[in-house]
PDB file of C-alpha atoms in Angstrom:
ATOM      1  CA  MET A   1       0.000   0.000   0.000  1.00 87.00           C
ATOM      2  CA  SER A   2       1.448   3.370  -0.965  1.00 92.00           C
ATOM      3  CA  ILE A   3       1.639   6.180   1.586  1.00 92.00           C
ATOM      4  CA  LYS A   4      -1.114   8.032  -0.290  1.00 94.00           C
ATOM      5  CA  GLU A   5      -3.399   4.981  -0.213  1.00 94.00           C
ATOM      6  CA  ARG A   6      -2.694   4.508   3.484  1.00 92.00           C
ATOM      7  CA  MET A   7      -3.491   8.139   4.288  1.00 92.00           C
ATOM      8  CA  LEU A   8      -6.760   8.029   2.351  1.00 94.00           C
ATOM      9  CA  THR A   9      -7.717   4.727   4.015  1.00 94.00           C
ATOM     10  CA  GLU A  10      -7.164   6.376   7.399  1.00 90.00           C
ATOM     11  CA  VAL A  11      -9.312   9.329   6.299  1.00 94.00           C
ATOM     12  CA  ALA A  12     -12.103   6.996   5.173  1.00 95.00           C
ATOM     13  CA  LYS A  13     -12.071   5.243   8.564  1.00 93.00           C
ATOM     14  CA  SER A  14     -12.112   8.609  10.345  1.00 91.00           C
ATOM     15  CA  ILE A  15     -15.121   9.742   8.315  1.00 95.00           C
ATOM     16  CA  GLU A  16     -16.907   6.470   9.067  1.00 95.00           C
ATOM     17  CA  ILE A  17     -16.393   7.025  12.796  1.00 94.00           C
ATOM     18  CA  ALA A  18     -17.381  10.695  12.525  1.00 94.00           C
ATOM     19  CA  TYR A  19     -20.679   9.736  10.906  1.00 94.00           C
ATOM     20  CA  ALA A  20     -21.325   7.206  13.663  1.00 96.00           C
ATOM     21  CA  LEU A  21     -20.856   9.962  16.246  1.00 95.00           C
ATOM     22  CA  CYS A  22     -22.735  12.740  14.415  1.00 94.00           C
ATOM     23  CA  ASN A  23     -26.011  12.358  16.306  1.00 95.00           C
ATOM     24  CA  ILE A  24     -24.308  12.590  19.685  1.00 95.00           C
ATOM     25  CA  PHE A  25     -22.252  15.644  18.762  1.00 93.00           C
ATOM     26  CA  SER A  26     -25.234  17.341  17.124  1.00 93.00           C
ATOM     27  CA  ARG A  27     -27.354  16.781  20.217  1.00 96.00           C
ATOM     28  CA  TYR A  28     -24.809  18.788  22.239  1.00 95.00           C
ATOM     29  CA  SER A  29     -24.037  21.351  19.488  1.00 93.00           C
ATOM     30  CA  VAL A  30     -20.413  20.252  19.126  1.00 91.00           C
ATOM     31  CA  ASP A  31     -18.794  21.059  15.778  1.00 88.00           C
ATOM     32  CA  MET A  32     -17.273  17.999  14.135  1.00 90.00           C
ATOM     33  CA  GLU A  33     -13.661  17.958  12.958  1.00 93.00           C
ATOM     34  CA  VAL A  34     -11.900  15.140  11.155  1.00 94.00           C
ATOM     35  CA  HIS A  35      -8.167  15.061  11.813  1.00 92.00           C
ATOM     36  CA  ALA A  36      -5.893  13.644   9.113  1.00 92.00           C
ATOM     37  CA  ASP A  37      -2.467  12.178   9.838  1.00 89.00           C
ATOM     38  CA  ILE A  38      -1.100  14.224   6.948  1.00 92.00           C
ATOM     39  CA  ASN A  39       1.630  16.810   7.180  1.00 91.00           C
ATOM     40  CA  THR A  40       1.072  20.198   5.534  1.00 93.00           C
ATOM     41  CA  ASN A  41       4.821  20.446   4.900  1.00 93.00           C
ATOM     42  CA  PRO A  42       5.545  19.237   1.329  1.00 94.00           C
ATOM     43  CA  SER A  43       8.840  17.662   2.424  1.00 94.00           C
ATOM     44  CA  PHE A  44       6.886  14.851   4.164  1.00 91.00           C
ATOM     45  CA  LYS A  45       5.640  11.890   2.112  1.00 92.00           C
ATOM     46  CA  SER A  46       2.149  12.063   3.627  1.00 90.00           C
ATOM     47  CA  ASN A  47       1.698  15.472   1.961  1.00 92.00           C
ATOM     48  CA  ASP A  48       1.004  13.616  -1.318  1.00 94.00           C
ATOM     49  CA  ALA A  49      -2.516  12.903  -0.023  1.00 95.00           C
ATOM     50  CA  LEU A  50      -3.254  16.373   1.392  1.00 96.00           C
ATOM     51  CA  LYS A  51      -5.490  17.754  -1.374  1.00 96.00           C
ATOM     52  CA  GLU A  52      -7.497  14.565  -1.802  1.00 96.00           C
ATOM     53  CA  ALA A  53      -7.981  14.111   1.942  1.00 96.00           C
ATOM     54  CA  MET A  54      -9.013  17.729   2.426  1.00 97.00           C
ATOM     55  CA  GLY A  55     -11.538  17.503  -0.414  1.00 97.00           C
ATOM     56  CA  TYR A  56     -12.902  14.196   0.856  1.00 97.00           C
ATOM     57  CA  ILE A  57     -13.354  15.382   4.442  1.00 96.00           C
ATOM     58  CA  MET A  58     -14.794  18.781   3.555  1.00 96.00           C
ATOM     59  CA  GLY A  59     -16.991  17.245   0.865  1.00 96.00           C
ATOM     60  CA  MET A  60     -18.518  14.999   3.517  1.00 94.00           C
ATOM     61  CA  GLY A  61     -19.410  18.083   5.566  1.00 92.00           C
ATOM     62  CA  PHE A  62     -16.705  18.064   8.231  1.00 94.00           C
ATOM     63  CA  VAL A  63     -14.043  20.570   9.248  1.00 95.00           C
ATOM     64  CA  PHE A  64     -10.632  19.403   8.024  1.00 96.00           C
ATOM     65  CA  LYS A  65      -7.538  19.465  10.251  1.00 94.00           C
ATOM     66  CA  ALA A  66      -4.052  18.304   9.263  1.00 92.00           C
ATOM     67  CA  LYS A  67      -0.730  18.314  11.081  1.00 87.00           C
ATOM     68  CA  PRO A  68       0.337  20.229  13.091  1.00 85.00           C
ATOM     69  CA  GLU A  69      -3.251  21.205  14.081  1.00 87.00           C
ATOM     70  CA  ALA A  70      -4.542  17.602  13.916  1.00 84.00           C
ATOM     71  CA  PHE A  71      -3.735  16.466  17.458  1.00 81.00           C
ATOM     72  CA  ALA A  72      -6.033  13.423  17.281  1.00 78.00           C
ATOM     73  CA  SER A  73      -4.289  11.959  14.251  1.00 71.00           C
ATOM     74  CA  SER A  74      -0.896  12.130  15.923  1.00 68.00           C
ATOM     75  CA  SER A  75      -2.252  10.199  18.892  1.00 70.00           C
ATOM     76  CA  CYS A  76      -4.110   7.299  17.284  1.00 65.00           C
ATOM     77  CA  ALA A  77      -3.910   7.011  13.482  1.00 52.00           C
ATOM     78  CA  ASN A  78      -0.992   4.561  13.402  1.00 54.00           C
ATOM     79  CA  LYS A  79      -2.841   2.268  15.792  1.00 58.00           C
ATOM     80  CA  VAL A  80      -5.898   1.984  13.498  1.00 55.00           C
ATOM     81  CA  VAL A  81      -4.423   1.274  10.035  1.00 50.00           C
ATOM     82  CA  GLN A  82      -1.285  -0.797   9.768  1.00 50.00           C
TER      83      GLN A  82
END
């Protein structure tokens, strides 16, 4: 699996979980963010997936966050998709 495929697979799983939690967050008026384990610095390999991931997440109606603002992705993304 290429790094781009891996990043987009992680994004797809994050969106799936976000949709599962939407009703709970909506009930309490919490804005949803999806954090991508993608670096905004072009010198990192994960940056290859930045535009696609941003479009995917925003197209699904969520706020997009990438590194360094994506604290959740730094904490758990590598534990979900291996």
